[in-house]
mmCIF file of C-alpha atoms in Angstrom:
data_model
loop_
_atom_site.group_PDB
_atom_site.id
_atom_site.type_symbol
_atom_site.label_atom_id
_atom_site.label_comp_id
_atom_site.label_asym_id
_atom_site.label_seq_id
_atom_site.Cartn_x
_atom_site.Cartn_y
_atom_site.Cartn_z
ATOM 1 C CA UNK B 1 50.145 55.594 47.773
ATOM 2 C CA UNK B 2 53.062 57.636 46.425
ATOM 3 C CA UNK B 3 55.926 55.878 44.688
ATOM 4 C CA UNK B 4 58.635 54.806 47.059
ATOM 5 C CA UNK B 5 62.354 54.162 46.782
ATOM 6 C CA UNK B 6 62.100 51.813 49.740
ATOM 7 C CA UNK B 7 58.925 49.801 49.120
ATOM 8 C CA UNK B 8 60.959 46.781 48.001
ATOM 9 C CA UNK B 9 62.423 46.575 51.511
ATOM 10 C CA UNK B 10 58.978 45.600 52.806
ATOM 11 C CA UNK B 11 58.875 42.337 50.840
ATOM 12 C CA UNK B 12 59.291 39.564 53.430
ATOM 13 C CA UNK B 13 62.662 37.840 53.324
ATOM 14 C CA UNK B 14 62.311 34.076 52.658
ATOM 15 C CA UNK B 15 64.430 33.452 55.747
ATOM 16 C CA UNK B 16 61.918 35.401 57.790
ATOM 17 C CA UNK B 17 58.977 33.524 56.276
ATOM 18 C CA UNK B 18 60.463 30.168 57.239
ATOM 19 C CA UNK B 19 61.002 31.290 60.819
ATOM 20 C CA UNK B 20 57.573 32.929 60.971
ATOM 21 C CA UNK B 21 55.923 29.705 59.824
ATOM 22 C CA UNK B 22 57.837 27.715 62.431
ATOM 23 C CA UNK B 23 56.791 30.044 65.239
ATOM 24 C CA UNK B 24 53.306 30.894 63.941
ATOM 25 C CA UNK B 25 51.269 29.452 66.888
ATOM 26 C CA UNK B 26 53.461 31.163 69.481
ATOM 27 C CA UNK B 27 53.434 34.440 67.558
ATOM 28 C CA UNK B 28 49.656 34.360 67.236
ATOM 29 C CA UNK B 29 49.396 33.988 71.010
ATOM 30 C CA UNK B 30 51.885 36.808 71.541
ATOM 31 C CA UNK B 31 49.897 39.056 69.191
ATOM 32 C CA UNK B 32 46.779 38.508 71.288
ATOM 33 C CA UNK B 33 48.716 39.299 74.462
ATOM 34 C CA UNK B 34 50.043 42.519 72.948
ATOM 35 C CA UNK B 35 46.472 43.623 72.179
ATOM 36 C CA UNK B 36 45.621 43.589 75.880
ATOM 37 C CA UNK B 37 45.304 46.961 77.631
ATOM 38 C CA UNK B 38 48.683 47.941 79.037
ATOM 39 C CA UNK B 39 47.689 47.249 82.644
ATOM 40 C CA UNK B 40 46.632 43.710 81.725
ATOM 41 C CA UNK B 41 49.651 43.173 79.492
ATOM 42 C CA UNK B 42 52.008 43.962 82.346
ATOM 43 C CA UNK B 43 50.406 41.201 84.435
ATOM 44 C CA UNK B 44 51.682 38.625 81.957
ATOM 45 C CA UNK B 45 54.942 37.187 83.371
ATOM 46 C CA UNK B 46 57.983 38.533 81.557
ATOM 47 C CA UNK B 47 59.654 35.912 79.392
ATOM 48 C CA UNK B 48 63.008 36.990 77.943
ATOM 49 C CA UNK B 49 63.677 36.242 74.297
ATOM 50 C CA UNK B 50 65.584 33.004 73.593
ATOM 51 C CA UNK B 51 69.324 33.548 73.479
ATOM 52 C CA UNK B 52 71.587 32.454 70.617
ATOM 53 C CA UNK B 53 73.482 29.222 71.213
ATOM 54 C CA UNK B 54 76.810 31.081 70.994
ATOM 55 C CA UNK B 55 75.894 33.819 73.473
ATOM 56 C CA UNK B 56 78.545 34.453 76.157
ATOM 57 C CA UNK B 57 77.782 32.696 79.428
ATOM 58 C CA UNK B 58 77.777 34.136 82.968
ATOM 59 C CA UNK B 59 80.778 33.119 85.098
ATOM 60 C CA UNK B 60 82.487 31.514 82.095
ATOM 61 C CA UNK B 61 82.713 34.508 79.734
ATOM 62 C CA UNK B 62 81.129 37.414 81.607
ATOM 63 C CA UNK B 63 79.881 38.493 85.000
ATOM 64 C CA UNK B 64 76.442 39.983 85.553
ATOM 65 C CA UNK B 65 75.335 41.914 88.600
ATOM 66 C CA UNK B 66 72.744 44.506 89.528
ATOM 67 C CA UNK B 67 72.968 47.887 91.221
ATOM 68 C CA UNK B 68 70.888 51.032 91.412
ATOM 69 C CA UNK B 69 71.194 54.752 90.826
ATOM 70 C CA UNK B 70 69.234 57.619 92.317
ATOM 71 C CA UNK B 71 67.242 59.746 89.909
ATOM 72 C CA UNK B 72 67.042 63.527 90.206
ATOM 73 C CA UNK B 73 63.668 63.227 91.950
ATOM 74 C CA UNK B 74 64.962 60.669 94.456
ATOM 75 C CA UNK B 75 63.553 57.562 92.770
ATOM 76 C CA UNK B 76 65.667 54.405 92.532
ATOM 77 C CA UNK B 77 66.686 53.291 89.025
ATOM 78 C CA UNK B 78 67.848 49.727 88.470
ATOM 79 C CA UNK B 79 71.050 48.933 86.605
ATOM 80 C CA UNK B 80 72.205 45.617 85.107
ATOM 81 C CA UNK B 81 75.983 45.486 84.742
ATOM 82 C CA UNK B 82 77.929 43.111 82.503
ATOM 83 C CA UNK B 83 81.714 42.758 82.412
ATOM 84 C CA UNK B 84 84.209 40.344 80.855
ATOM 85 C CA UNK B 85 85.603 37.638 83.118
ATOM 86 C CA UNK B 86 89.170 38.222 84.264
ATOM 87 C CA UNK B 87 91.346 41.099 85.306
ATOM 88 C CA UNK B 88 91.636 44.014 82.905
ATOM 89 C CA UNK B 89 95.089 45.271 81.950
ATOM 90 C CA UNK B 90 93.627 48.713 81.408
ATOM 91 C CA UNK B 91 90.360 50.538 81.875
ATOM 92 C CA UNK B 92 87.560 49.185 79.734
ATOM 93 C CA UNK B 93 85.200 51.082 77.411
ATOM 94 C CA UNK B 94 81.669 51.637 78.686
ATOM 95 C CA UNK B 95 78.660 50.629 76.602
ATOM 96 C CA UNK B 96 75.626 52.313 78.146
ATOM 97 C CA UNK B 97 72.444 50.632 76.925
ATOM 98 C CA UNK B 98 68.903 52.039 76.841
ATOM 99 C CA UNK B 99 66.398 49.229 76.324
ATOM 100 C CA UNK B 100 63.496 49.207 73.889
ATOM 101 C CA UNK B 101 59.820 48.568 74.528
ATOM 102 C CA UNK B 102 57.934 51.600 73.297
ATOM 103 C CA UNK B 103 58.841 53.550 76.469
ATOM 104 C CA UNK B 104 56.047 51.543 78.167
ATOM 105 C CA UNK B 105 57.398 47.993 78.540
ATOM 106 C CA UNK B 106 60.782 46.275 78.521
ATOM 107 C CA UNK B 107 63.505 45.643 81.076
ATOM 108 C CA UNK B 108 67.269 45.772 81.425
ATOM 109 C CA UNK B 109 67.285 42.274 79.850
ATOM 110 C CA UNK B 110 65.445 43.281 76.672
ATOM 111 C CA UNK B 111 68.753 43.409 74.740
ATOM 112 C CA UNK B 112 70.352 40.612 76.772
ATOM 113 C CA UNK B 113 72.096 38.879 73.861
ATOM 114 C CA UNK B 114 73.541 42.125 72.517
ATOM 115 C CA UNK B 115 74.772 43.198 75.943
ATOM 116 C CA UNK B 116 76.510 39.884 76.551
ATOM 117 C CA UNK B 117 78.176 39.920 73.129
ATOM 118 C CA UNK B 118 79.448 43.479 73.607
ATOM 119 C CA UNK B 119 80.810 42.733 77.082
ATOM 120 C CA UNK B 120 82.627 39.571 75.998
ATOM 121 C CA UNK B 121 83.756 40.414 72.482
ATOM 122 C CA UNK B 122 84.463 44.137 72.875
ATOM 123 C CA UNK B 123 85.960 43.758 76.329
ATOM 124 C CA UNK B 124 83.533 46.403 77.548
ATOM 125 C CA UNK B 125 81.600 47.066 80.698
ATOM 126 C CA UNK B 126 77.936 47.213 79.721
ATOM 127 C CA UNK B 127 75.403 49.014 81.882
ATOM 128 C CA UNK B 128 71.714 48.625 81.009
ATOM 129 C CA UNK B 129 69.435 51.142 82.704
ATOM 130 C CA UNK B 130 65.923 50.385 83.979
ATOM 131 C CA UNK B 131 64.350 53.787 83.329
ATOM 132 C CA UNK B 132 60.796 54.334 84.552
ATOM 133 C CA UNK B 133 58.048 53.570 82.072
ATOM 134 C CA UNK B 134 55.145 55.456 80.528
ATOM 135 C CA UNK B 135 52.281 56.166 80.889
ATOM 136 C CA UNK B 136 52.869 56.415 84.647
ATOM 137 C CA UNK B 137 56.126 58.222 83.908
ATOM 138 C CA UNK B 138 55.675 60.005 80.562
ATOM 139 C CA UNK B 139 58.138 62.060 78.515
ATOM 140 C CA UNK B 140 60.734 63.176 79.480
ATOM 141 C CA UNK B 141 61.155 60.867 82.502
ATOM 142 C CA UNK B 142 62.839 58.113 80.472
ATOM 143 C CA UNK B 143 65.408 60.602 79.177
ATOM 144 C CA UNK B 144 66.054 62.077 82.620
ATOM 145 C CA UNK B 145 66.417 58.628 84.205
ATOM 146 C CA UNK B 146 68.808 57.549 81.470
ATOM 147 C CA UNK B 147 70.898 60.688 81.944
ATOM 148 C CA UNK B 148 70.943 60.127 85.701
ATOM 149 C CA UNK B 149 72.026 56.515 85.198
ATOM 150 C CA UNK B 150 74.892 57.733 83.035
ATOM 151 C CA UNK B 151 75.867 60.173 85.772
ATOM 152 C CA UNK B 152 76.015 57.218 88.184
ATOM 153 C CA UNK B 153 78.383 55.435 85.798
ATOM 154 C CA UNK B 154 80.686 58.445 85.798
ATOM 155 C CA UNK B 155 80.631 58.684 89.576
ATOM 156 C CA UNK B 156 81.411 54.959 89.848
ATOM 157 C CA UNK B 157 83.870 54.801 86.948
ATOM 158 C CA UNK B 158 86.720 53.618 89.151
ATOM 159 C CA UNK B 159 84.612 50.862 90.700
ATOM 160 C CA UNK B 160 83.364 49.801 87.268
ATOM 161 C CA UNK B 161 86.852 49.942 85.799
ATOM 162 C CA UNK B 162 85.764 52.043 82.831
ATOM 163 C CA UNK B 163 87.530 54.661 80.778
ATOM 164 C CA UNK B 164 85.324 57.751 80.771
ATOM 165 C CA UNK B 165 87.015 58.831 77.546
ATOM 166 C CA UNK B 166 85.611 55.749 75.765
ATOM 167 C CA UNK B 167 81.840 55.746 76.193
ATOM 168 C CA UNK B 168 79.412 54.387 73.624
ATOM 169 C CA UNK B 169 75.689 55.045 74.014
ATOM 170 C CA UNK B 170 73.381 52.406 72.572
ATOM 171 C CA UNK B 171 69.694 51.665 72.368
ATOM 172 C CA UNK B 172 67.054 49.772 70.470
ATOM 173 C CA UNK B 173 63.747 51.159 69.174
ATOM 174 C CA UNK B 174 62.442 53.524 71.882
ATOM 175 C CA UNK B 175 65.825 53.144 73.567
ATOM 176 C CA UNK B 176 67.510 54.434 70.412
ATOM 177 C CA UNK B 177 65.131 57.389 70.510
ATOM 178 C CA UNK B 178 66.340 58.133 74.034
ATOM 179 C CA UNK B 179 69.977 57.802 72.942
ATOM 180 C CA UNK B 180 69.412 60.301 70.123
ATOM 181 C CA UNK B 181 67.800 62.695 72.612
ATOM 182 C CA UNK B 182 70.713 62.261 75.026
ATOM 183 C CA UNK B 183 73.304 63.106 72.399
ATOM 184 C CA UNK B 184 71.451 66.318 71.599
ATOM 185 C CA UNK B 185 71.257 67.201 75.281
ATOM 186 C CA UNK B 186 74.913 66.424 75.826
ATOM 187 C CA UNK B 187 75.891 68.549 72.846
ATOM 188 C CA UNK B 188 73.721 71.557 73.640
ATOM 189 C CA UNK B 189 72.962 71.722 77.343
ATOM 190 C CA UNK B 190 75.204 69.456 79.342
ATOM 191 C CA UNK B 191 75.809 69.940 83.047
ATOM 192 C CA UNK B 192 78.251 67.030 82.593
ATOM 193 C CA UNK B 193 80.224 68.918 79.939
ATOM 194 C CA UNK B 194 83.928 68.107 79.899
ATOM 195 C CA UNK B 195 83.645 65.116 82.244
ATOM 196 C CA UNK B 196 83.728 62.350 79.620
ATOM 197 C CA UNK B 197 83.961 61.510 75.928
ATOM 198 C CA UNK B 198 81.267 59.767 73.907
ATOM 199 C CA UNK B 199 82.960 58.041 70.986
ATOM 200 C CA UNK B 200 79.848 56.570 69.384
ATOM 201 C CA UNK B 201 76.103 55.989 69.377
ATOM 202 C CA UNK B 202 74.349 52.762 68.378
ATOM 203 C CA UNK B 203 70.826 53.385 67.065
ATOM 204 C CA UNK B 204 69.137 50.036 66.452
ATOM 205 C CA UNK B 205 65.739 50.078 64.672
ATOM 206 C CA UNK B 206 65.297 53.623 66.006
ATOM 207 C CA UNK B 207 62.220 55.712 66.648
ATOM 208 C CA UNK B 208 63.207 59.115 65.276
ATOM 209 C CA UNK B 209 59.992 61.097 64.801
ATOM 210 C CA UNK B 210 56.335 61.083 65.806
ATOM 211 C CA UNK B 211 54.313 60.240 62.668
ATOM 212 C CA UNK B 212 52.116 63.317 63.023
ATOM 213 C CA UNK B 213 55.225 65.532 62.890
ATOM 214 C CA UNK B 214 57.078 63.726 60.102
ATOM 215 C CA UNK B 215 59.039 66.108 57.837
ATOM 216 C CA UNK B 216 57.681 64.373 54.738
ATOM 217 C CA UNK B 217 58.561 67.313 52.510
ATOM 218 C CA UNK B 218 62.236 66.648 53.221
ATOM 219 C CA UNK B 219 62.369 62.854 53.555
ATOM 220 C CA UNK B 220 60.485 59.865 52.228
ATOM 221 C CA UNK B 221 58.454 58.694 55.221
ATOM 222 C CA UNK B 222 55.975 56.119 53.957
ATOM 223 C CA UNK B 223 56.828 53.071 56.036
ATOM 224 C CA UNK B 224 54.070 53.564 58.633
ATOM 225 C CA UNK B 225 51.632 52.995 55.775
ATOM 226 C CA UNK B 226 53.652 50.439 53.792
ATOM 227 C CA UNK B 227 54.263 48.375 56.928
ATOM 228 C CA UNK B 228 50.937 49.055 58.560
ATOM 229 C CA UNK B 229 50.105 45.379 59.122
ATOM 230 C CA UNK B 230 53.345 43.559 59.824
ATOM 231 C CA UNK B 231 54.544 41.066 62.456
ATOM 232 C CA UNK B 232 55.948 41.903 65.884
ATOM 233 C CA UNK B 233 55.394 45.687 65.892
ATOM 234 C CA UNK B 234 52.860 47.157 63.478
ATOM 235 C CA UNK B 235 51.789 50.758 62.934
ATOM 236 C CA UNK B 236 48.865 50.517 65.343
ATOM 237 C CA UNK B 237 51.082 49.349 68.179
ATOM 238 C CA UNK B 238 53.570 52.150 67.531
ATOM 239 C CA UNK B 239 50.749 54.700 67.759
ATOM 240 C CA UNK B 240 49.711 53.143 71.080
ATOM 241 C CA UNK B 241 53.256 53.406 72.383
ATOM 242 C CA UNK B 242 53.504 57.020 71.289
ATOM 243 C CA UNK B 243 50.192 57.816 73.005
ATOM 244 C CA UNK B 244 51.490 56.329 76.243
ATOM 245 C CA UNK B 245 54.712 58.326 76.034
ATOM 246 C CA UNK B 246 53.724 61.850 75.007
ATOM 247 C CA UNK B 247 50.654 63.730 73.733
ATOM 248 C CA UNK B 248 50.770 64.104 69.958
ATOM 249 C CA UNK B 249 50.596 67.901 70.266
ATOM 250 C CA UNK B 250 53.861 67.890 72.241
ATOM 251 C CA UNK B 251 55.636 65.203 70.220
ATOM 252 C CA UNK B 252 57.288 67.775 67.969
ATOM 253 C CA UNK B 253 59.809 68.331 70.758
ATOM 254 C CA UNK B 254 63.318 67.654 69.478
ATOM 255 C CA UNK B 255 63.908 65.290 72.400
ATOM 256 C CA UNK B 256 60.873 63.220 71.383
ATOM 257 C CA UNK B 257 61.413 63.557 67.620
ATOM 258 C CA UNK B 258 65.154 64.121 67.067
ATOM 259 C CA UNK B 259 64.720 63.973 63.286
ATOM 260 C CA UNK B 260 63.274 67.492 63.613
ATOM 261 C CA UNK B 261 66.509 68.942 65.007
ATOM 262 C CA UNK B 262 67.738 71.872 62.921
ATOM 263 C CA UNK B 263 71.251 70.410 62.983
ATOM 264 C CA UNK B 264 72.802 67.083 63.915
ATOM 265 C CA UNK B 265 76.326 68.426 63.519
ATOM 266 C CA UNK B 266 78.968 67.597 66.100
ATOM 267 C CA UNK B 267 77.253 64.452 67.318
ATOM 268 C CA UNK B 268 79.191 61.217 67.926
ATOM 269 C CA UNK B 269 79.707 58.724 65.082
ATOM 270 C CA UNK B 270 76.626 56.570 64.612
ATOM 271 C CA UNK B 271 75.640 53.056 63.704
ATOM 272 C CA UNK B 272 72.041 52.948 62.445
ATOM 273 C CA UNK B 273 70.431 49.539 61.906
ATOM 274 C CA UNK B 274 67.088 49.430 60.097
ATOM 275 C CA UNK B 275 64.598 46.627 59.381
ATOM 276 C CA UNK B 276 62.869 46.762 55.998
ATOM 277 C CA UNK B 277 59.469 45.450 57.117
ATOM 278 C CA UNK B 278 59.145 47.917 59.998
ATOM 279 C CA UNK B 279 56.901 50.999 60.416
ATOM 280 C CA UNK B 280 59.989 52.769 61.770
ATOM 281 C CA UNK B 281 62.116 52.015 58.709
ATOM 282 C CA UNK B 282 61.924 55.331 56.884
ATOM 283 C CA UNK B 283 62.477 57.357 60.040
ATOM 284 C CA UNK B 284 65.690 55.418 60.630
ATOM 285 C CA UNK B 285 66.814 55.893 57.035
ATOM 286 C CA UNK B 286 66.036 59.613 57.238
ATOM 287 C CA UNK B 287 67.975 59.984 60.475
ATOM 288 C CA UNK B 288 71.014 58.250 58.977
ATOM 289 C CA UNK B 289 70.762 60.593 55.981
ATOM 290 C CA UNK B 290 70.493 63.634 58.263
ATOM 291 C CA UNK B 291 73.506 62.523 60.312
ATOM 292 C CA UNK B 292 75.611 62.026 57.190
ATOM 293 C CA UNK B 293 74.519 65.398 55.794
ATOM 294 C CA UNK B 294 75.610 67.012 59.048
ATOM 295 C CA UNK B 295 79.101 65.531 58.710
ATOM 296 C CA UNK B 296 78.654 62.780 61.292
ATOM 297 C CA UNK B 297 80.478 59.547 60.418
ATOM 298 C CA UNK B 298 77.539 57.178 59.965
ATOM 299 C CA UNK B 299 77.269 53.482 59.221
ATOM 300 C CA UNK B 300 73.880 52.300 57.941
ATOM 301 C CA UNK B 301 72.934 48.617 57.946
ATOM 302 C CA UNK B 302 69.600 47.578 56.383
ATOM 303 C CA UNK B 303 67.889 44.208 56.807
ATOM 304 C CA UNK B 304 65.451 43.930 53.867
ATOM 305 C CA UNK B 305 62.281 41.987 54.536
ATOM 306 C CA UNK B 306 62.817 41.796 58.289
ATOM 307 C CA UNK B 307 60.286 43.050 60.847
ATOM 308 C CA UNK B 308 60.962 45.227 63.848
ATOM 309 C CA UNK B 309 62.962 43.390 66.550
ATOM 310 C CA UNK B 310 63.546 40.364 64.301
ATOM 311 C CA UNK B 311 66.676 39.602 66.342
ATOM 312 C CA UNK B 312 64.532 38.026 69.092
ATOM 313 C CA UNK B 313 64.614 34.884 66.910
ATOM 314 C CA UNK B 314 68.087 33.398 67.464
ATOM 315 C CA UNK B 315 67.628 30.816 64.687
ATOM 316 C CA UNK B 316 67.266 33.599 62.121
ATOM 317 C CA UNK B 317 70.545 34.150 60.265
ATOM 318 C CA UNK B 318 70.230 37.973 60.083
ATOM 319 C CA UNK B 319 69.928 38.017 63.878
ATOM 320 C CA UNK B 320 73.583 37.055 64.206
ATOM 321 C CA UNK B 321 74.482 39.660 61.576
ATOM 322 C CA UNK B 322 72.673 42.224 63.710
ATOM 323 C CA UNK B 323 74.716 41.387 66.818
ATOM 324 C CA UNK B 324 77.963 41.020 64.878
ATOM 325 C CA UNK B 325 77.461 44.437 63.292
ATOM 326 C CA UNK B 326 77.169 46.092 66.708
ATOM 327 C CA UNK B 327 80.296 44.336 67.985
ATOM 328 C CA UNK B 328 82.359 45.022 64.865
ATOM 329 C CA UNK B 329 81.291 48.666 64.704
ATOM 330 C CA UNK B 330 82.232 49.270 68.342
ATOM 331 C CA UNK B 331 85.589 47.602 67.648
ATOM 332 C CA UNK B 332 86.076 49.979 64.723
ATOM 333 C CA UNK B 333 85.692 52.910 67.115
ATOM 334 C CA UNK B 334 88.560 51.485 69.131
ATOM 335 C CA UNK B 335 90.640 51.642 65.963
ATOM 336 C CA UNK B 336 89.464 55.250 65.539
ATOM 337 C CA UNK B 337 87.928 54.376 62.174
ATOM 338 C CA UNK B 338 84.356 54.238 60.915
ATOM 339 C CA UNK B 339 83.863 53.166 57.296
ATOM 340 C CA UNK B 340 87.421 54.214 56.525
ATOM 341 C CA UNK B 341 86.903 57.732 57.871
ATOM 342 C CA UNK B 342 88.472 59.248 60.930
ATOM 343 C CA UNK B 343 85.882 59.389 63.666
ATOM 344 C CA UNK B 344 84.887 62.731 65.097
ATOM 345 C CA UNK B 345 85.321 62.133 68.813
ATOM 346 C CA UNK B 346 83.129 64.529 70.741
ATOM 347 C CA UNK B 347 84.281 65.758 74.124
ATOM 348 C CA UNK B 348 81.104 66.508 76.043
#
């Protein structure tokens, strides 16, 4: 294997090892479940990740309700809506969340802890969209559904009490991939142009490029091999997810592999969070580098020795860092600052 600047990030963090040992029997069972064919896996009852002890509580700190939007093909798309308790003195920012799950699994509750923290601590309305899943609904359905859900938010802005000039798009893993695709669409080909302002994008442990299309001549992209056999999400599982979502021959599309975009200029400021023991690590690092090179105000947070989606363990100290970073970064957008630089607010 070629020498790597990032190989040290794959060394398991002692904090992770202690948690992994504690949860080993449960994780072994989960690993077996994940190896089931997708149809069988979906029959397993959904069990949300445990929530941190300090997570905001419904009715006390936040309200949670559900609604639905209509997709461009007439299908119904579920929405989970979080808001702070109490009357707002002014319109609230909107955090529009695209959940992870390899485009094939996951629900509006996949990032439940994050969504509650953002609603309560940022004083935001959070809308999590239940886009349709692959392989039944392959690329680009998830992107279209997510765009249509955002359109619903704009049409219901008054009801939601949101400021359409303060929208943050956020997603984890495959959801971050969809967010990156949306920002490119909104920049280049937006029927919604001029209707709202996106002030930031949160890209948590993002999928940025299909491994068979990786621009390895430009970036170091070795983490699929370095983290081939790791906990939670390994390289094999990522390949399975990709195969469900889009044929490899078509995965060079910029909306599937945004790292391949010729320019990332004039995109909203970005927070990129990356786990060191993750097959997706180097793609996230490369995307942060590409954003910075294009003049986009970018904050990069790395969690060495942590696997993909480590934040599902609330007793893991970096998990709280992960949530706090999202909250604090969104707050920094409200102050019109990112890492001491003026943000470039994009009017789509």
